[in-house]
Amino acid sequence: MNERLSQARAWLRQDPDAETRDELAGIITRAASGDPAAAADLDDRFGSRLAFGTAGLRGELGAGSNRMNRVLVTQAAAGFAGYLLQRDSGSGPRPTVVIGYDGRRNSRRFALDSAEIFAGAGLRAVLLPRLLPTPVLAFAVRHLQADAGVMVTASHNPPNDNGYKVYLGGADEGSQIVAPADAEIAAHIQRVADAGDVGLLPRSDAYEVAGEDVVEAYIAATAAVAPAPFGVQEMRWVYTAMHGVGWETFSRVVKAAGYPAPRMVDAQRDPDPTFRTVSFPNPEEPGAMDLAFARAREADAEFIIANDPDADRLAVAIPDASAEGGWRRLTGNEVGLLLGWRAARAAQGQEGASLACSLVSSPGLGAVAERYGLDFHETLTGFKWISRAPGMVFGFEEALGYLVNPGTVRDKDGISAAVALLGLAAEARVRESSIAGLLDELGSEIGHFASGQVSVRVDDLSLIAGTMSSLRAQPPASFGSRAVASAEDLAAGDAGVPAGDVLRYRLDDGSRVIVRPSGTEPKLKVYIDARGDSPAAAASAVAELESAVRDLLSERR
């Protein structure tokens, strides 16, 4: 206990934030007096530190090394600065870093701390002019020919979380970091943390604030993804920003591209760090789009578009009489196949052009690529991998992430994806069809694909490791009545796919089952894909496989 108290007091002395200082001082006082709950709280806050990895940092706000706060962010910024200075040492110009931030609690403060630390370290630091979507930051790294970028966001995490995403310019073309850069940056951060008081780090207010021209360039490039065809002035659609930062930028893109303004979910339009109308600000979560469904019924809308809070993801919903409330959110795979189909038609005949998706996303994208004579790449999960696929003209992952404009944004972008979707909907409308009609057309071309998921949440992470070990030691011969044709363990990597803790089973009827631990939650996740002669046949196969997977996991735990 004495060690934890010493750690906490040392942290308290260097914390520049009055709120977290007061929070921590109270916990220290209670722990020192023998309060077991306070002692456990200190152990949770200081027993480890938030790990910096390929996704940067992300965690709950609060005092301590295992929380997001100004001390941790300052250490991260100083460590990242050290990495950039070491990597770019030489006679060239000093490295440039662009910093963006969203509307979450402390996002602007963390961005300002970063800009001051970067400038104090001798870097050229450029702060975006106001809170903006993550894709604008990813765009700015390339547009300004910067060496790196930092986005302060926790995307669609719970309200009391925040995070720190890192991008690299130059040869990385504005993509998120991958190994070994993550470990190298983490080592620099640890050296800063080990040195002690962040108050002794040099700071400077000699950072720049980017002009509106950066945002305007993003808007122009994104509007050009799919200019509105003639005859869509009466198109009725609904939009929600999910209390995030998407609307201000997206509204300007919609206007520039020539589409009619949407009917808004007004209660979710403006940034609100409390996310007061949703229990979880993720359009995938049950209930998150209920207000959008209600607005769509009221407006007799043709479809709904939703962004997550930092607008790097896109959700789409369509009328469906068989669904509760008359509306159905499309799966990420359905949207991904539609956008991939659009990209494939545009790229047909283009030398070296490819489609790419994560290995847990629908294999239907491979069928689209084959149909249009394009290359196809499967990668590990995450756009840090998808964005690096050779010749990629479109990439996606089933968790609502789409990359439709790789020439300008080398990351998932919910705004450019929304414009591409508007273009598809408008073209279908001119032909007196709809998004549902486009799904039918695509199914007629490549077959009907359906997907499902089984997730097992645990309190003890060792249960996940144990289940993966069991599946490796005794691979299943079948899932229900469907025999396993081949089993692959990607722990050592295979051709074209980096190593990952992933098991992939191909079944004799063409279905596929993939098992992997979640990278962000205490869950074991199983992804199921099937192909059928009709939507009903594919969906039935997925339902049967979901039941078989649950039975298997119950046996193996």
XYZ file of C-alpha atoms in Angstrom:
557
model
C 0.000 0.000 0.000
C 2.860 2.366 0.799
C 4.202 1.943 -2.743
C 0.815 2.855 -4.241
C 0.537 5.891 -1.991
C 4.024 7.021 -3.034
C 3.124 6.595 -6.720
C -0.106 8.523 -6.258
C 1.555 11.382 -4.368
C 4.265 11.681 -7.023
C 1.567 11.824 -9.687
C -0.378 14.417 -7.715
C 2.652 16.711 -7.513
C 2.998 16.899 -11.315
C -0.709 17.041 -12.258
C -1.635 20.452 -13.778
C -5.388 19.734 -13.716
C -7.269 20.988 -10.642
C -10.147 18.535 -11.158
C -8.024 15.385 -11.249
C -5.776 16.716 -8.447
C -8.799 17.099 -6.184
C -10.083 13.683 -7.219
C -6.781 11.988 -6.464
C -6.132 13.895 -3.230
C -9.409 12.608 -1.814
C -8.614 9.003 -2.753
C -5.127 9.290 -1.213
C -6.545 10.644 2.054
C -9.102 7.831 2.310
C -6.582 5.124 1.374
C -4.042 6.424 3.898
C -6.687 6.225 6.607
C -7.303 2.544 5.838
C -10.324 2.687 3.528
C -10.129 -0.618 1.552
C -12.251 0.714 -1.338
C -9.925 3.673 -1.779
C -6.892 1.384 -1.610
C -8.407 -0.815 -4.347
C -9.143 2.292 -6.392
C -5.513 3.410 -6.155
C -4.369 -0.059 -7.151
C -6.580 0.084 -10.238
C -5.343 3.557 -11.186
C -1.627 2.910 -10.616
C -1.199 -0.853 -10.883
C -0.584 -0.439 -14.627
C -0.622 2.293 -17.247
C -2.701 2.691 -20.384
C -0.723 0.895 -23.041
C 0.257 2.763 -26.183
C -0.287 0.545 -29.215
C -1.252 0.688 -32.888
C -4.562 2.256 -31.864
C -2.742 4.854 -29.730
C -4.257 5.412 -26.302
C -7.851 5.069 -25.175
C -9.417 4.830 -21.750
C -11.526 6.319 -18.987
C -10.918 9.905 -17.884
C -9.476 10.322 -14.412
C -6.302 10.613 -12.358
C -3.635 7.942 -12.552
C -1.385 6.141 -15.012
C -4.229 3.804 -16.014
C -6.548 6.682 -16.979
C -6.696 9.395 -19.639
C -5.571 12.726 -18.143
C -3.252 15.667 -18.771
C -0.199 13.989 -17.244
C -0.571 10.894 -19.422
C -1.281 12.949 -22.569
C 1.736 15.183 -21.884
C 3.937 12.120 -21.501
C 2.520 10.707 -24.760
C 3.099 13.955 -26.652
C 6.676 14.298 -25.378
C 7.411 10.663 -26.207
C 5.941 11.002 -29.694
C 7.974 14.161 -30.243
C 11.118 12.284 -29.234
C 10.289 9.490 -31.678
C 9.743 11.939 -34.555
C 12.937 13.854 -33.825
C 14.955 10.649 -33.704
C 13.335 9.242 -36.858
C 13.755 12.452 -38.837
C 17.148 13.498 -37.465
C 19.312 15.125 -40.117
C 19.640 18.340 -42.025
C 16.051 18.502 -43.284
C 13.290 20.758 -41.952
C 11.942 20.124 -38.477
C 9.088 17.584 -38.367
C 5.521 18.867 -38.694
C 2.677 17.461 -36.573
C -1.013 18.290 -37.075
C -3.322 18.041 -34.052
C -7.098 17.623 -34.159
C -9.757 17.092 -31.506
C -13.445 16.236 -31.189
C -16.175 17.336 -28.770
C -15.521 14.961 -25.899
C -14.607 16.060 -22.397
C -11.035 17.409 -22.272
C -10.413 16.881 -25.997
C -9.459 20.519 -26.618
C -7.336 20.652 -23.460
C -5.432 17.500 -24.456
C -4.926 18.909 -27.968
C -3.558 22.186 -26.577
C -1.203 20.322 -24.234
C 0.047 18.318 -27.207
C 0.566 21.396 -29.386
C 2.517 23.148 -26.615
C 4.700 20.097 -25.957
C 5.404 19.546 -29.665
C 6.311 23.208 -30.132
C 8.437 23.137 -26.982
C 10.337 20.141 -28.354
C 11.187 22.076 -31.505
C 8.608 20.554 -33.841
C 6.333 22.560 -36.099
C 2.915 22.028 -34.477
C -0.294 22.863 -36.370
C -3.563 22.821 -34.423
C -6.769 22.435 -36.421
C -8.991 25.529 -36.065
C -11.781 23.979 -33.961
C -13.325 20.645 -33.026
C -13.633 18.600 -36.224
C -14.200 15.010 -37.395
C -11.342 12.521 -37.298
C -11.295 12.224 -41.133
C -10.446 15.935 -41.416
C -7.329 15.318 -39.314
C -6.386 12.286 -41.430
C -6.877 14.434 -44.539
C -4.837 17.326 -43.092
C -1.777 15.114 -42.506
C -1.546 14.508 -46.257
C -2.837 17.892 -47.379
C -0.224 19.735 -45.322
C 2.463 17.153 -46.127
C 2.984 16.688 -42.411
C 5.206 14.075 -40.849
C 2.549 13.016 -38.357
C -0.878 13.683 -36.943
C -2.618 13.278 -33.589
C -6.380 13.073 -33.117
C -7.828 13.413 -29.628
C -10.960 11.253 -29.693
C -12.467 8.117 -28.219
C -14.692 7.641 -31.269
C -17.874 5.845 -30.125
C -16.661 4.794 -26.663
C -18.698 5.572 -23.520
C -19.020 9.259 -22.518
C -16.314 9.239 -19.842
C -13.604 7.933 -22.196
C -11.110 9.761 -24.355
C -8.231 8.716 -26.570
C -5.176 9.643 -28.615
C -4.848 8.367 -32.211
C -1.566 8.729 -34.088
C -0.961 8.948 -37.847
C 2.262 9.054 -39.835
C 2.871 10.974 -43.050
C 5.566 10.518 -45.680
C 5.834 6.916 -46.838
C 2.919 5.983 -44.535
C 0.648 8.381 -46.505
C -1.329 9.522 -43.471
C -2.211 6.021 -42.234
C -2.449 4.993 -38.605
C 0.710 3.535 -37.124
C 1.624 -0.155 -37.289
C 4.427 -2.184 -35.755
C 7.254 -1.520 -35.082
C 6.418 2.212 -34.805
C 3.985 1.550 -31.936
C 6.626 -0.138 -29.768
C 9.223 2.504 -30.611
C 6.837 5.335 -29.667
C 5.809 3.478 -26.490
C 9.471 3.188 -25.473
C 9.957 6.947 -25.884
C 6.814 7.604 -23.817
C 8.028 5.279 -21.063
C 11.354 7.126 -20.899
C 9.482 10.400 -20.413
C 7.319 8.831 -17.688
C 10.359 7.377 -15.928
C 12.079 10.785 -15.940
C 9.455 12.155 -13.566
C 7.737 15.538 -13.395
C 6.029 16.510 -16.677
C 6.037 20.078 -15.382
C 9.742 20.224 -16.234
C 9.163 19.457 -19.928
C 9.650 22.447 -22.235
C 6.430 23.981 -23.545
C 5.791 26.721 -26.067
C 2.782 28.611 -27.367
C 4.571 29.030 -30.723
C 2.289 26.517 -32.416
C 0.256 27.439 -35.482
C -3.521 27.324 -35.885
C -4.533 26.019 -39.295
C -6.748 28.199 -41.438
C -10.199 27.368 -42.752
C -8.594 26.521 -46.086
C -7.720 23.061 -44.723
C -11.358 22.334 -43.884
C -12.523 23.808 -47.191
C -10.085 21.573 -49.085
C -11.473 18.511 -47.291
C -15.037 19.596 -48.107
C -14.224 20.093 -51.793
C -12.423 16.742 -52.090
C -15.225 14.907 -50.293
C -18.047 16.525 -52.254
C -16.265 15.391 -55.435
C -16.611 11.727 -54.371
C -20.194 11.608 -55.671
C -21.726 14.834 -57.023
C -25.528 14.677 -57.027
C -27.114 13.566 -60.297
C -29.963 15.590 -61.768
C -33.391 14.922 -60.300
C -32.712 14.262 -56.592
C -34.085 17.509 -55.200
C -37.024 15.736 -53.558
C -35.012 12.903 -52.013
C -36.095 12.536 -48.373
C -33.527 11.289 -45.924
C -32.707 11.587 -42.230
C -29.344 12.284 -40.610
C -28.025 12.002 -37.071
C -24.590 13.033 -35.800
C -25.055 10.965 -32.604
C -24.130 14.023 -30.467
C -20.768 14.197 -32.248
C -18.844 16.571 -34.487
C -20.010 15.342 -37.892
C -22.856 17.667 -38.812
C -21.082 21.012 -39.259
C -18.646 19.523 -41.783
C -21.037 17.040 -43.393
C -23.708 19.700 -43.962
C -21.223 21.736 -45.995
C -20.230 18.664 -48.002
C -23.878 17.827 -48.732
C -24.505 21.357 -49.972
C -21.340 21.429 -52.094
C -22.205 18.057 -53.660
C -25.696 19.268 -54.566
C -27.859 16.980 -52.426
C -31.030 18.113 -50.648
C -30.611 18.811 -46.951
C -31.692 15.951 -44.673
C -34.389 15.911 -42.051
C -32.393 16.178 -38.859
C -32.502 14.362 -35.559
C -32.266 17.738 -33.843
C -31.644 16.361 -30.347
C -28.444 14.661 -31.580
C -27.191 17.284 -34.036
C -24.716 19.273 -31.954
C -21.653 18.060 -30.023
C -22.558 16.976 -26.489
C -19.954 15.157 -24.372
C -22.700 13.662 -22.177
C -24.404 11.925 -25.153
C -27.611 12.485 -23.262
C -30.096 10.692 -25.558
C -28.190 7.413 -25.906
C -26.850 4.940 -23.388
C -23.906 4.174 -25.680
C -22.986 6.555 -28.561
C -22.449 3.831 -31.153
C -24.977 3.413 -33.991
C -24.403 -0.360 -33.806
C -25.761 -0.503 -30.263
C -29.447 -1.345 -29.576
C -31.492 1.822 -29.105
C -28.842 4.243 -30.402
C -30.801 4.954 -33.604
C -34.305 4.970 -32.093
C -34.668 8.757 -32.436
C -33.544 8.502 -36.068
C -36.133 5.803 -36.735
C -38.853 7.976 -35.188
C -37.784 10.981 -37.267
C -37.748 8.847 -40.413
C -41.289 7.573 -39.802
C -42.447 11.118 -39.227
C -40.770 12.373 -42.431
C -41.693 9.331 -44.571
C -37.977 9.109 -45.349
C -36.353 6.877 -47.930
C -33.291 6.072 -45.805
C -31.289 7.147 -42.734
C -27.602 8.047 -42.489
C -25.824 8.171 -39.127
C -22.264 9.007 -38.164
C -20.626 8.024 -34.920
C -19.399 10.861 -32.648
C -16.093 11.519 -34.458
C -17.672 10.804 -37.877
C -15.238 8.152 -39.017
C -17.973 5.499 -39.167
C -21.217 5.326 -41.144
C -24.495 3.554 -40.375
C -27.384 3.243 -42.831
C -30.988 2.195 -42.255
C -33.818 1.502 -44.690
C -37.583 0.949 -44.448
C -38.456 -2.681 -43.771
C -42.014 -3.725 -43.016
C -40.810 -6.914 -41.339
C -38.632 -5.059 -38.827
C -39.859 -3.760 -35.479
C -40.833 -0.128 -35.996
C -40.643 -0.496 -39.763
C -36.924 0.311 -40.057
C -33.810 -1.862 -40.304
C -30.197 -0.845 -39.871
C -28.078 -2.418 -42.567
C -25.118 -4.447 -41.387
C -21.646 -3.080 -41.959
C -21.133 -5.883 -44.458
C -24.217 -4.899 -46.477
C -23.065 -1.276 -46.709
C -19.506 -2.386 -47.441
C -20.598 -4.604 -50.329
C -22.738 -1.834 -51.835
C -19.883 0.676 -51.662
C -17.413 -1.917 -52.901
C -19.697 -2.687 -55.847
C -19.798 1.024 -56.655
C -15.993 1.277 -56.510
C -15.488 -1.887 -58.559
C -17.681 -0.647 -61.399
C -15.743 2.621 -61.493
C -12.338 0.867 -61.405
C -13.108 -1.944 -63.867
C -10.209 -2.277 -66.298
C -7.832 -0.213 -64.126
C -4.427 -1.902 -63.940
C -3.581 -3.092 -60.416
C -6.789 -1.772 -58.810
C -7.939 -3.743 -55.779
C -10.651 -4.033 -53.156
C -9.649 -4.745 -49.564
C -11.333 -5.680 -46.310
C -10.446 -7.122 -42.939
C -10.461 -10.889 -42.760
C -13.552 -10.842 -40.508
C -15.567 -8.833 -43.051
C -17.792 -10.344 -45.723
C -16.107 -12.585 -48.310
C -18.674 -11.094 -50.674
C -16.168 -8.319 -51.405
C -13.882 -10.940 -52.933
C -16.767 -12.045 -55.150
C -17.311 -8.422 -56.233
C -13.609 -8.070 -57.062
C -13.652 -11.295 -59.086
C -16.799 -10.240 -60.955
C -15.154 -6.971 -62.077
C -11.629 -8.266 -62.654
C -9.983 -6.497 -59.704
C -7.410 -7.732 -57.210
C -8.604 -8.537 -53.704
C -6.781 -8.343 -50.355
C -7.777 -9.552 -46.890
C -5.992 -7.970 -43.937
C -6.000 -8.118 -40.171
C -8.685 -5.991 -38.510
C -8.138 -2.252 -38.466
C -7.665 0.412 -41.087
C -3.985 0.613 -40.263
C -3.807 -2.623 -42.294
C -6.617 -2.076 -44.808
C -5.213 1.316 -45.836
C -1.918 -0.310 -46.802
C -3.385 -2.844 -49.267
C -1.653 -2.505 -52.668
C -3.672 -0.736 -55.358
C -6.675 -0.255 -53.074
C -9.563 1.778 -54.513
C -11.944 0.794 -51.716
C -11.609 -0.842 -48.318
C -13.941 -1.649 -45.457
C -14.462 -3.551 -42.243
C -17.738 -4.855 -40.893
C -17.653 -2.512 -37.858
C -19.118 0.340 -39.992
C -15.767 1.551 -41.352
C -15.322 2.455 -45.039
C -12.464 3.971 -47.046
C -13.885 5.277 -50.325
C -11.457 8.077 -51.166
C -7.925 6.690 -50.689
C -6.372 9.478 -52.727
C -7.170 12.000 -49.983
C -7.959 10.132 -46.720
C -6.037 6.955 -45.883
C -8.336 5.918 -43.066
C -11.971 5.125 -42.545
C -14.139 8.167 -43.246
C -17.829 8.244 -42.375
C -18.410 11.502 -44.246
C -16.982 10.534 -47.636
C -18.677 7.138 -47.262
C -21.970 8.930 -46.596
C -21.551 10.969 -49.787
C -20.846 7.790 -51.763
C -23.981 6.254 -50.260
C -25.999 9.349 -51.175
C -24.749 8.942 -54.731
C -25.901 5.316 -54.842
C -29.299 6.188 -53.369
C -29.765 9.071 -55.797
C -28.864 6.972 -58.838
C -31.256 4.236 -57.704
C -33.997 6.810 -57.178
C -33.579 8.127 -60.719
C -34.158 4.541 -61.893
C -37.201 4.303 -59.587
C -35.352 1.865 -57.334
C -34.023 2.118 -53.774
C -31.172 0.997 -51.538
C -33.087 -2.247 -50.921
C -33.374 -2.650 -54.681
C -29.599 -2.193 -55.032
C -28.997 -4.971 -52.497
C -31.207 -7.274 -54.582
C -29.356 -6.318 -57.769
C -25.990 -7.015 -56.154
C -27.217 -10.365 -54.832
C -28.317 -11.346 -58.332
C -24.799 -10.612 -59.595
C -22.600 -12.274 -56.973
C -24.911 -14.375 -54.810
C -26.576 -13.438 -51.548
C -24.254 -13.104 -48.569
C -25.338 -12.956 -44.936
C -23.265 -12.483 -41.806
C -23.685 -12.894 -38.065
C -21.731 -12.627 -34.844
C -21.533 -14.433 -31.549
C -19.791 -12.560 -28.703
C -18.948 -13.996 -25.308
C -18.150 -11.380 -22.654
C -16.019 -12.523 -19.709
C -14.870 -11.118 -16.379
C -11.730 -13.273 -16.396
C -9.587 -12.767 -19.526
C -7.915 -16.137 -18.938
C -11.148 -17.775 -20.080
C -10.636 -16.302 -23.550
C -7.054 -17.555 -23.721
C -8.218 -20.956 -22.490
C -10.904 -21.229 -25.155
C -8.467 -20.245 -27.920
C -5.977 -22.841 -26.621
C -8.665 -25.504 -26.569
C -9.699 -24.738 -30.151
C -6.060 -24.942 -31.247
C -5.419 -28.217 -29.440
C -8.637 -29.838 -30.642
C -9.912 -28.115 -33.811
C -13.640 -28.680 -34.339
C -14.507 -31.148 -37.117
C -17.860 -29.490 -37.735
C -20.231 -26.720 -36.730
C -23.565 -28.459 -36.354
C -24.235 -30.408 -39.537
C -21.635 -28.461 -41.540
C -18.233 -30.137 -41.780
C -15.016 -28.116 -41.523
C -13.190 -28.327 -44.855
C -10.072 -26.474 -43.645
C -8.815 -24.842 -40.438
C -6.208 -22.060 -40.355
C -4.347 -20.674 -37.371
C -3.135 -17.169 -38.231
C -0.979 -16.823 -35.120
C 2.132 -17.239 -37.271
C 0.712 -15.275 -40.207
C 0.150 -16.571 -43.712
C 0.592 -15.288 -47.245
C -0.330 -11.636 -47.318
C -1.780 -11.507 -43.773
C 0.331 -10.464 -40.744
C 0.251 -12.689 -37.677
C -2.762 -12.386 -35.398
C -4.575 -14.352 -32.696
C -7.187 -15.580 -35.167
C -8.648 -18.973 -36.072
C -10.412 -19.346 -39.415
C -12.590 -22.298 -40.461
C -13.867 -22.816 -43.984
C -16.852 -25.172 -44.132
C -17.720 -27.632 -46.868
C -20.832 -25.689 -47.915
C -18.793 -22.500 -48.525
C -19.614 -20.886 -45.184
C -16.909 -19.435 -42.954
C -16.375 -19.110 -39.190
C -13.655 -16.898 -37.653
C -12.782 -16.761 -33.952
C -10.644 -14.084 -32.299
C -10.379 -12.181 -29.005
C -11.656 -8.601 -29.180
C -8.908 -6.007 -29.324
C -10.825 -3.444 -27.253
C -13.217 -5.328 -24.938
C -13.140 -8.439 -22.696
C -14.903 -10.525 -25.340
C -14.338 -13.544 -27.520
C -15.822 -12.733 -30.924
C -16.957 -15.161 -33.591
C -17.762 -13.962 -37.126
C -20.003 -16.058 -39.356
C -20.534 -15.689 -43.106
C -22.704 -17.703 -45.469
C -23.761 -17.499 -49.107
C -27.093 -18.617 -50.511
C -29.307 -18.572 -53.563
C -31.598 -16.108 -51.788
C -31.380 -13.720 -48.846
C -33.550 -16.094 -46.813
C -31.311 -19.094 -47.521
C -28.157 -17.203 -46.538
C -29.785 -15.856 -43.373
C -31.015 -19.320 -42.405
C -27.500 -20.752 -42.758
C -26.097 -17.988 -40.537
C -28.755 -18.604 -37.863
C -27.938 -22.332 -37.791
C -24.221 -21.622 -37.525
C -24.744 -19.106 -34.710
C -26.532 -21.808 -32.713
C -23.770 -24.331 -33.436
C -21.072 -21.839 -32.406
C -22.801 -21.109 -29.090
C -22.980 -24.839 -28.371
C -19.283 -25.308 -29.191
C -18.126 -22.383 -27.052
C -20.252 -23.590 -24.155
C -18.455 -26.957 -24.341
C -14.988 -25.420 -24.553
C -15.230 -22.888 -21.689
